[in-house]
Amino acid sequence: MKKVFFLAGLLAIMMSCNEDDTFEENKVEEEALNSTHTELAFPNRLGPLKKGFFEGMEITYEIIDGEYVLGGDVILPKELVYDSEDDFFKSQINRKTNMKSVGLTTNRWPENTVYYKIDEDLPESSRVTEAIDHWKEKTNLVFKEKQTSTKNYIYFTKGSGCSSALGMRGGMQTIKLGSSCTTGNVIHEIGHAVGLLHEQSKVDRDDDIAIWKNNIKEGYEHNFETYDERGYEGEDYTEGVDFGSIMMYSSYAFSKNGRPTIVKKKDGKYYSFKTQRNGLSEKDIEGINKMYPGEQSNTVTYVTGQYYTINGLKVKYWAGKWLYWSKTRGWVYLVLKDGKWYYA
Ligand SMILES: [Zn+2]
């Protein structure tokens, strides 16, 4: 089975299609102008675009208020964004070795446990407690309030939109919530914090959906890239786009004209589709429980053929060795010494 470390929620086409609207070419939908199923860190603002290198992927991100924003609502840690993969390798030479090689736990929450704290001044904090209760009820993940000694935790606080970091970053990381963010949006942002990416960015999504670029607001096109297009050699947990995923963008996400930007492909026809922000889908739950299998152990067992993110690099384990896909060099062997990556 294929898998991508972050992209987990994903999975099979599900559900019957009786909620679909057959798309009419010139139909303009009000919904598009007010696309509630596209979380944004900075609503109605557009930052300059920049290309960079993050965890083995070539990415395009926006810079807004000094934050590096990926895919609308994901905030990247600046110190891990490099201008190129060469810069990444150069950074290894001078980097302090205080980062340990911890395999999966570099971005996953160890022992399936997510620690958090809620800002006392956050309005309607029940949005957060309800979202956390949902995650606790539906998945293997355990959520605990931060203790004085807790180093790695999510801080839920106010923001202009809805945003999160991707995976566990180490130290305090924020989920920012504006007044328009609902409990469902908080469930989505927690999805990013535990390692999920947007459903429509899956590598094999083109089998199930089409992106209609002509309808996308200028400057937002990069939000529709797949990880393939970013130069990332990855695999997905399961095949197919899950239209019911809480990580799926709406059919009208970033539309400039009220027409769909993402359409479902079926039997040679295109359909708009409905998305939801009520809760995790069955496939979201299946994916997340694969990422967090509920074993109370820190022991990392590497499996041949699987990808891991270790010290900021996406690498593939193969029979005791590490392989890395370089855009310029192809597959190369790497070795990890004292917490730094070197060409073997
Ligand atoms: Zn998102």
Tab-separated table of C-alpha atoms and ligand atoms in Angstrom:
chain	number	residue	atom	x	y	z
A	1	MET	CA	0.000	0.000	0.000
A	2	LYS	CA	1.201	3.444	-0.792
A	3	LYS	CA	1.663	6.103	1.760
A	4	VAL	CA	2.766	9.663	2.333
A	5	PHE	CA	3.861	10.642	5.736
A	6	PHE	CA	1.780	13.733	6.079
A	7	LEU	CA	-1.044	13.058	3.778
A	8	ALA	CA	-2.981	10.715	5.709
A	9	GLY	CA	-6.563	11.397	5.886
A	10	LEU	CA	-7.168	10.658	2.420
A	11	LEU	CA	-8.406	7.615	1.082
A	12	ALA	CA	-10.901	6.107	-0.994
A	13	ILE	CA	-13.649	7.605	-2.895
A	14	MET	CA	-16.411	7.049	-0.725
A	15	MET	CA	-19.906	7.873	-0.393
A	16	SER	CA	-22.542	7.734	-2.941
A	17	CYS	CA	-22.710	10.551	-5.366
A	18	ASN	CA	-26.302	11.559	-4.854
A	19	GLU	CA	-25.323	14.887	-3.371
A	20	ASP	CA	-23.424	15.949	-6.447
A	21	ASP	CA	-24.530	18.740	-8.687
A	22	THR	CA	-23.766	18.166	-12.303
A	23	PHE	CA	-21.693	21.100	-13.293
A	24	GLU	CA	-23.062	23.583	-15.780
A	25	GLU	CA	-20.437	25.579	-17.569
A	26	ASN	CA	-21.801	29.035	-16.869
A	27	LYS	CA	-23.465	28.487	-13.583
A	28	VAL	CA	-22.301	30.985	-11.002
A	29	GLU	CA	-22.737	29.981	-7.393
A	30	GLU	CA	-23.037	32.303	-4.465
A	31	GLU	CA	-21.170	29.769	-2.369
A	32	ALA	CA	-18.011	30.425	-4.287
A	33	LEU	CA	-17.858	34.009	-3.169
A	34	ASN	CA	-18.008	32.911	0.411
A	35	SER	CA	-16.196	29.631	0.364
A	36	THR	CA	-16.401	28.511	3.948
A	37	HIS	CA	-14.532	25.262	3.461
A	38	THR	CA	-11.183	26.813	2.728
A	39	GLU	CA	-9.394	27.787	5.879
A	40	LEU	CA	-7.147	30.832	5.556
A	41	ALA	CA	-4.544	32.193	7.927
A	42	PHE	CA	-4.991	35.725	6.565
A	43	PRO	CA	-8.401	36.081	4.898
A	44	ASN	CA	-8.552	38.474	1.939
A	45	ARG	CA	-4.828	39.008	1.915
A	46	LEU	CA	-2.271	37.848	-0.551
A	47	GLY	CA	1.458	37.768	0.094
A	48	PRO	CA	4.385	37.631	-2.306
A	49	LEU	CA	5.106	34.102	-3.520
A	50	LYS	CA	8.427	32.433	-3.004
A	51	LYS	CA	9.813	29.044	-3.963
A	52	GLY	CA	11.648	27.076	-1.347
A	53	PHE	CA	12.672	23.684	-0.062
A	54	PHE	CA	10.950	22.172	2.941
A	55	GLU	CA	11.296	18.589	4.191
A	56	GLY	CA	12.384	17.194	0.876
A	57	MET	CA	9.707	19.032	-1.071
A	58	GLU	CA	9.972	21.958	-3.397
A	59	ILE	CA	7.214	24.280	-2.323
A	60	THR	CA	5.671	27.611	-3.191
A	61	TYR	CA	4.685	29.613	-0.168
A	62	GLU	CA	3.389	33.093	0.603
A	63	ILE	CA	4.924	35.590	2.965
A	64	ILE	CA	2.322	37.526	4.953
A	65	ASP	CA	3.160	39.547	8.073
A	66	GLY	CA	6.502	37.770	8.142
A	67	GLU	CA	4.847	34.335	8.310
A	68	TYR	CA	5.542	31.657	5.715
A	69	VAL	CA	2.118	30.383	4.629
A	70	LEU	CA	1.570	27.170	2.686
A	71	GLY	CA	-1.744	26.158	1.178
A	72	GLY	CA	-3.729	28.957	2.759
A	73	ASP	CA	-3.599	27.965	6.405
A	74	VAL	CA	-0.374	26.099	7.131
A	75	ILE	CA	2.376	28.109	8.832
A	76	LEU	CA	5.872	26.809	8.100
A	77	PRO	CA	8.785	27.037	10.537
A	78	LYS	CA	11.073	29.590	8.876
A	79	GLU	CA	14.285	27.999	10.041
A	80	LEU	CA	13.438	24.851	8.090
A	81	VAL	CA	12.588	26.553	4.808
A	82	TYR	CA	15.582	26.720	2.459
A	83	ASP	CA	15.927	28.447	-0.884
A	84	SER	CA	17.098	25.203	-2.499
A	85	GLU	CA	18.011	21.650	-1.598
A	86	ASP	CA	21.697	22.601	-1.884
A	87	ASP	CA	21.120	25.204	0.813
A	88	PHE	CA	19.594	22.499	2.947
A	89	PHE	CA	22.722	20.356	2.685
A	90	LYS	CA	24.952	23.369	3.313
A	91	SER	CA	22.935	24.160	6.424
A	92	GLN	CA	23.805	20.720	7.778
A	93	ILE	CA	27.491	21.524	7.964
A	94	ASN	CA	27.099	24.363	10.422
A	95	ARG	CA	24.062	23.137	12.233
A	96	LYS	CA	24.362	22.420	15.914
A	97	THR	CA	23.812	18.806	16.758
A	98	ASN	CA	21.252	19.353	19.443
A	99	MET	CA	18.530	17.953	17.208
A	100	LYS	CA	18.387	14.266	17.744
A	101	SER	CA	17.525	11.799	15.069
A	102	VAL	CA	14.176	10.652	16.188
A	103	GLY	CA	12.616	9.395	12.998
A	104	LEU	CA	8.894	9.603	12.937
A	105	THR	CA	8.732	11.548	16.121
A	106	THR	CA	10.354	14.584	14.523
A	107	ASN	CA	6.936	15.478	13.217
A	108	ARG	CA	4.612	13.053	14.881
A	109	TRP	CA	3.516	13.389	18.452
A	110	PRO	CA	5.337	10.777	20.529
A	111	GLU	CA	3.285	8.188	22.333
A	112	ASN	CA	0.175	9.328	20.459
A	113	THR	CA	-0.129	12.216	22.854
A	114	VAL	CA	-0.804	15.808	21.868
A	115	TYR	CA	-0.321	18.437	24.535
A	116	TYR	CA	-2.130	21.755	24.373
A	117	LYS	CA	-2.999	24.972	26.139
A	118	ILE	CA	-5.883	27.306	25.395
A	119	ASP	CA	-5.349	31.067	25.581
A	120	GLU	CA	-7.581	32.401	28.348
A	121	ASP	CA	-8.505	35.337	26.133
A	122	LEU	CA	-9.622	33.185	23.199
A	123	PRO	CA	-13.312	33.902	22.576
A	124	GLU	CA	-15.618	30.877	22.432
A	125	SER	CA	-13.020	28.450	23.637
A	126	SER	CA	-15.677	25.728	23.503
A	127	ARG	CA	-14.803	25.534	19.781
A	128	VAL	CA	-11.467	24.120	20.846
A	129	THR	CA	-12.696	21.817	23.600
A	130	GLU	CA	-15.388	20.399	21.308
A	131	ALA	CA	-12.867	19.802	18.531
A	132	ILE	CA	-10.463	18.098	20.936
A	133	ASP	CA	-13.277	15.922	22.303
A	134	HIS	CA	-14.065	14.880	18.737
A	135	TRP	CA	-10.457	13.884	18.061
A	136	LYS	CA	-10.281	11.989	21.353
A	137	GLU	CA	-13.462	10.125	20.671
A	138	LYS	CA	-12.683	9.180	17.079
A	139	THR	CA	-8.947	8.447	16.972
A	140	ASN	CA	-6.124	6.795	18.871
A	141	LEU	CA	-4.704	10.185	19.775
A	142	VAL	CA	-4.666	11.300	23.364
A	143	PHE	CA	-4.947	15.025	24.163
A	144	LYS	CA	-3.616	16.353	27.435
A	145	GLU	CA	-3.349	19.836	28.864
A	146	LYS	CA	0.187	21.095	28.987
A	147	GLN	CA	2.000	20.784	32.308
A	148	THR	CA	4.717	23.191	33.469
A	149	SER	CA	7.427	20.844	32.246
A	150	THR	CA	5.786	20.073	28.863
A	151	LYS	CA	8.048	21.247	26.065
A	152	ASN	CA	6.078	20.474	22.922
A	153	TYR	CA	2.519	21.698	22.762
A	154	ILE	CA	-0.149	23.476	20.735
A	155	TYR	CA	-1.245	26.891	21.923
A	156	PHE	CA	-4.744	27.812	20.750
A	157	THR	CA	-4.962	31.571	20.428
A	158	LYS	CA	-6.582	34.432	18.507
A	159	GLY	CA	-5.728	35.191	14.898
A	160	SER	CA	-7.216	36.868	11.859
A	161	GLY	CA	-8.111	33.548	10.227
A	162	CYS	CA	-7.600	29.849	10.915
A	163	SER	CA	-4.060	28.478	10.749
A	164	SER	CA	-1.737	25.809	12.087
A	165	ALA	CA	1.761	24.418	11.747
A	166	LEU	CA	2.296	21.053	10.087
A	167	GLY	CA	3.058	18.138	12.382
A	168	MET	CA	4.765	18.467	15.752
A	169	ARG	CA	7.424	21.158	15.373
A	170	GLY	CA	9.046	21.114	18.794
A	171	GLY	CA	8.408	23.749	21.430
A	172	MET	CA	5.230	25.777	21.385
A	173	GLN	CA	3.322	25.881	18.126
A	174	THR	CA	0.123	27.828	17.607
A	175	ILE	CA	-3.259	27.195	16.111
A	176	LYS	CA	-4.673	30.650	15.475
A	177	LEU	CA	-8.401	31.131	15.315
A	178	GLY	CA	-10.303	34.148	14.055
A	179	SER	CA	-13.915	34.813	15.002
A	180	SER	CA	-15.174	33.056	11.878
A	181	CYS	CA	-13.461	29.741	12.651
A	182	THR	CA	-15.935	27.065	13.663
A	183	THR	CA	-15.482	23.870	15.672
A	184	GLY	CA	-15.177	22.085	12.305
A	185	ASN	CA	-12.397	24.443	11.234
A	186	VAL	CA	-10.606	23.718	14.513
A	187	ILE	CA	-10.869	19.962	13.814
A	188	HIS	CA	-9.271	20.690	10.404
A	189	GLU	CA	-6.435	22.748	11.923
A	190	ILE	CA	-5.699	20.043	14.500
A	191	GLY	CA	-5.456	17.725	11.478
A	192	HIS	CA	-2.538	19.841	10.185
A	193	ALA	CA	-0.926	19.926	13.636
A	194	VAL	CA	-0.890	16.126	13.805
A	195	GLY	CA	0.462	15.858	10.256
A	196	LEU	CA	-2.358	15.901	7.714
A	197	LEU	CA	-2.189	17.864	4.497
A	198	HIS	CA	-5.026	19.008	2.290
A	199	GLU	CA	-6.806	16.111	0.668
A	200	GLN	CA	-6.761	17.590	-2.840
A	201	SER	CA	-2.966	17.865	-2.816
A	202	LYS	CA	-2.542	14.082	-2.938
A	203	VAL	CA	-0.211	12.852	-5.609
A	204	ASP	CA	-2.780	10.636	-7.314
A	205	ARG	CA	-5.660	13.104	-7.083
A	206	ASP	CA	-5.784	13.701	-10.836
A	207	ASP	CA	-7.512	10.352	-11.235
A	208	ASP	CA	-10.496	11.654	-9.330
A	209	ILE	CA	-10.566	15.412	-9.727
A	210	ALA	CA	-9.685	18.152	-12.182
A	211	ILE	CA	-8.418	21.578	-11.235
A	212	TRP	CA	-9.956	24.318	-13.339
A	213	LYS	CA	-7.218	26.891	-13.221
A	214	ASN	CA	-9.108	29.496	-15.223
A	215	ASN	CA	-11.521	29.923	-12.347
A	216	ILE	CA	-8.889	30.388	-9.651
A	217	LYS	CA	-8.312	33.844	-8.235
A	218	GLU	CA	-5.056	35.219	-9.437
A	219	GLY	CA	-2.208	34.504	-7.045
A	220	TYR	CA	-3.860	31.505	-5.387
A	221	GLU	CA	-2.983	28.880	-8.001
A	222	HIS	CA	-0.167	27.426	-5.900
A	223	ASN	CA	-2.691	26.213	-3.339
A	224	PHE	CA	-3.788	23.580	-5.838
A	225	GLU	CA	-0.412	21.955	-6.437
A	226	THR	CA	0.066	18.270	-5.766
A	227	TYR	CA	3.101	17.049	-3.954
A	228	ASP	CA	4.156	15.523	-7.232
A	229	GLU	CA	4.190	18.947	-8.855
A	230	ARG	CA	6.349	20.123	-5.999
A	231	GLY	CA	8.940	17.548	-6.950
A	232	TYR	CA	8.139	15.290	-4.067
A	233	GLU	CA	8.461	11.543	-4.549
A	234	GLY	CA	5.861	10.254	-2.212
A	235	GLU	CA	3.278	7.683	-1.622
A	236	ASP	CA	-0.177	7.971	-0.158
A	237	TYR	CA	-1.793	6.002	2.566
A	238	THR	CA	-4.548	4.788	0.357
A	239	GLU	CA	-5.761	5.519	-3.106
A	240	GLY	CA	-8.355	7.964	-4.235
A	241	VAL	CA	-9.654	11.312	-3.088
A	242	ASP	CA	-11.975	11.273	-0.092
A	243	PHE	CA	-14.533	13.981	-0.827
A	244	GLY	CA	-15.861	13.615	2.695
A	245	SER	CA	-12.483	14.340	4.300
A	246	ILE	CA	-12.393	17.288	6.656
A	247	MET	CA	-9.096	18.158	4.918
A	248	MET	CA	-10.753	18.545	1.477
A	249	TYR	CA	-11.107	21.977	-0.085
A	250	SER	CA	-14.510	23.009	-1.342
A	251	SER	CA	-15.361	22.766	-5.022
A	252	TYR	CA	-15.338	26.569	-5.134
A	253	ALA	CA	-12.164	27.207	-3.143
A	254	PHE	CA	-10.429	30.429	-4.246
A	255	SER	CA	-12.892	30.923	-7.102
A	256	LYS	CA	-12.746	34.303	-8.799
A	257	ASN	CA	-15.976	33.979	-10.744
A	258	GLY	CA	-18.376	31.758	-8.868
A	259	ARG	CA	-17.478	28.725	-10.927
A	260	PRO	CA	-15.819	25.614	-9.529
A	261	THR	CA	-12.050	25.391	-9.175
A	262	ILE	CA	-12.061	21.700	-8.254
A	263	VAL	CA	-14.426	19.285	-9.963
A	264	LYS	CA	-15.009	15.612	-9.512
A	265	LYS	CA	-14.305	13.440	-12.552
A	266	LYS	CA	-16.674	10.605	-13.119
A	267	ASP	CA	-17.627	8.708	-16.252
A	268	GLY	CA	-16.073	11.407	-18.406
A	269	LYS	CA	-18.148	14.147	-16.793
A	270	TYR	CA	-17.338	16.852	-14.313
A	271	TYR	CA	-19.310	17.538	-11.188
A	272	SER	CA	-19.089	19.991	-8.387
A	273	PHE	CA	-19.182	18.344	-4.986
A	274	LYS	CA	-20.067	19.130	-1.428
A	275	THR	CA	-17.543	19.212	1.373
A	276	GLN	CA	-18.098	19.117	5.089
A	277	ARG	CA	-16.637	20.550	8.278
A	278	ASN	CA	-18.673	18.534	10.750
A	279	GLY	CA	-16.040	16.027	11.717
A	280	LEU	CA	-13.428	13.518	10.644
A	281	SER	CA	-14.578	11.151	7.912
A	282	GLU	CA	-14.229	7.404	8.287
A	283	LYS	CA	-11.259	7.522	5.956
A	284	ASP	CA	-9.679	10.416	7.880
A	285	ILE	CA	-9.902	8.261	10.984
A	286	GLU	CA	-8.495	5.212	9.224
A	287	GLY	CA	-5.524	7.258	7.943
A	288	ILE	CA	-4.767	8.987	11.203
A	289	ASN	CA	-4.892	5.718	13.122
A	290	LYS	CA	-2.317	4.327	10.715
A	291	MET	CA	-0.072	7.282	11.493
A	292	TYR	CA	-0.723	6.873	15.199
A	293	PRO	CA	-1.229	3.180	15.759
A	294	GLY	CA	-1.764	3.541	19.461
A	295	GLU	CA	1.369	1.796	20.624
A	296	GLN	CA	2.729	3.346	23.764
A	297	SER	CA	6.296	3.099	22.617
A	298	ASN	CA	9.064	5.375	21.435
A	299	THR	CA	10.860	2.631	19.578
A	300	VAL	CA	10.991	3.408	15.893
A	301	THR	CA	11.108	0.418	13.606
A	302	TYR	CA	11.997	1.375	10.065
A	303	VAL	CA	10.300	-0.508	7.294
A	304	THR	CA	11.924	-1.041	3.901
A	305	GLY	CA	10.213	0.972	1.209
A	306	GLN	CA	8.628	3.457	3.608
A	307	TYR	CA	9.305	7.186	3.732
A	308	TYR	CA	10.287	8.965	6.917
A	309	THR	CA	10.954	12.571	7.752
A	310	ILE	CA	14.124	12.806	9.757
A	311	ASN	CA	15.899	16.050	10.592
A	312	GLY	CA	14.017	18.000	7.982
A	313	LEU	CA	14.541	15.608	5.117
A	314	LYS	CA	12.158	13.134	3.562
A	315	VAL	CA	14.086	9.903	3.109
A	316	LYS	CA	13.258	6.369	2.136
A	317	TYR	CA	14.450	3.413	4.161
A	318	TRP	CA	15.795	0.518	2.135
A	319	ALA	CA	17.401	-2.543	3.713
A	320	GLY	CA	19.370	-0.688	6.332
A	321	LYS	CA	20.204	2.310	4.132
A	322	TRP	CA	18.700	5.715	3.518
A	323	LEU	CA	17.762	6.906	0.064
A	324	TYR	CA	16.892	10.430	-0.865
A	325	TRP	CA	15.333	11.704	-4.093
A	326	SER	CA	17.201	14.746	-5.323
A	327	LYS	CA	15.741	16.704	-8.206
A	328	THR	CA	19.182	17.254	-9.647
A	329	ARG	CA	20.948	14.007	-8.756
A	330	GLY	CA	18.166	11.412	-8.713
A	331	TRP	CA	18.288	8.771	-5.980
A	332	VAL	CA	21.271	9.184	-3.681
A	333	TYR	CA	22.376	7.323	-0.590
A	334	LEU	CA	22.684	9.375	2.575
A	335	VAL	CA	24.129	8.651	5.959
A	336	LEU	CA	23.099	10.157	9.256
A	337	LYS	CA	26.004	11.006	11.534
A	338	ASP	CA	25.621	12.829	14.826
A	339	GLY	CA	22.215	14.011	13.794
A	340	LYS	CA	23.314	15.456	10.413
A	341	TRP	CA	22.749	14.162	6.914
A	342	TYR	CA	25.673	13.580	4.555
A	343	TYR	CA	25.983	12.122	1.088
A	344	ALA	CA	27.190	8.530	1.526
B	1	ZN	ZN	-5.947	23.550	5.884
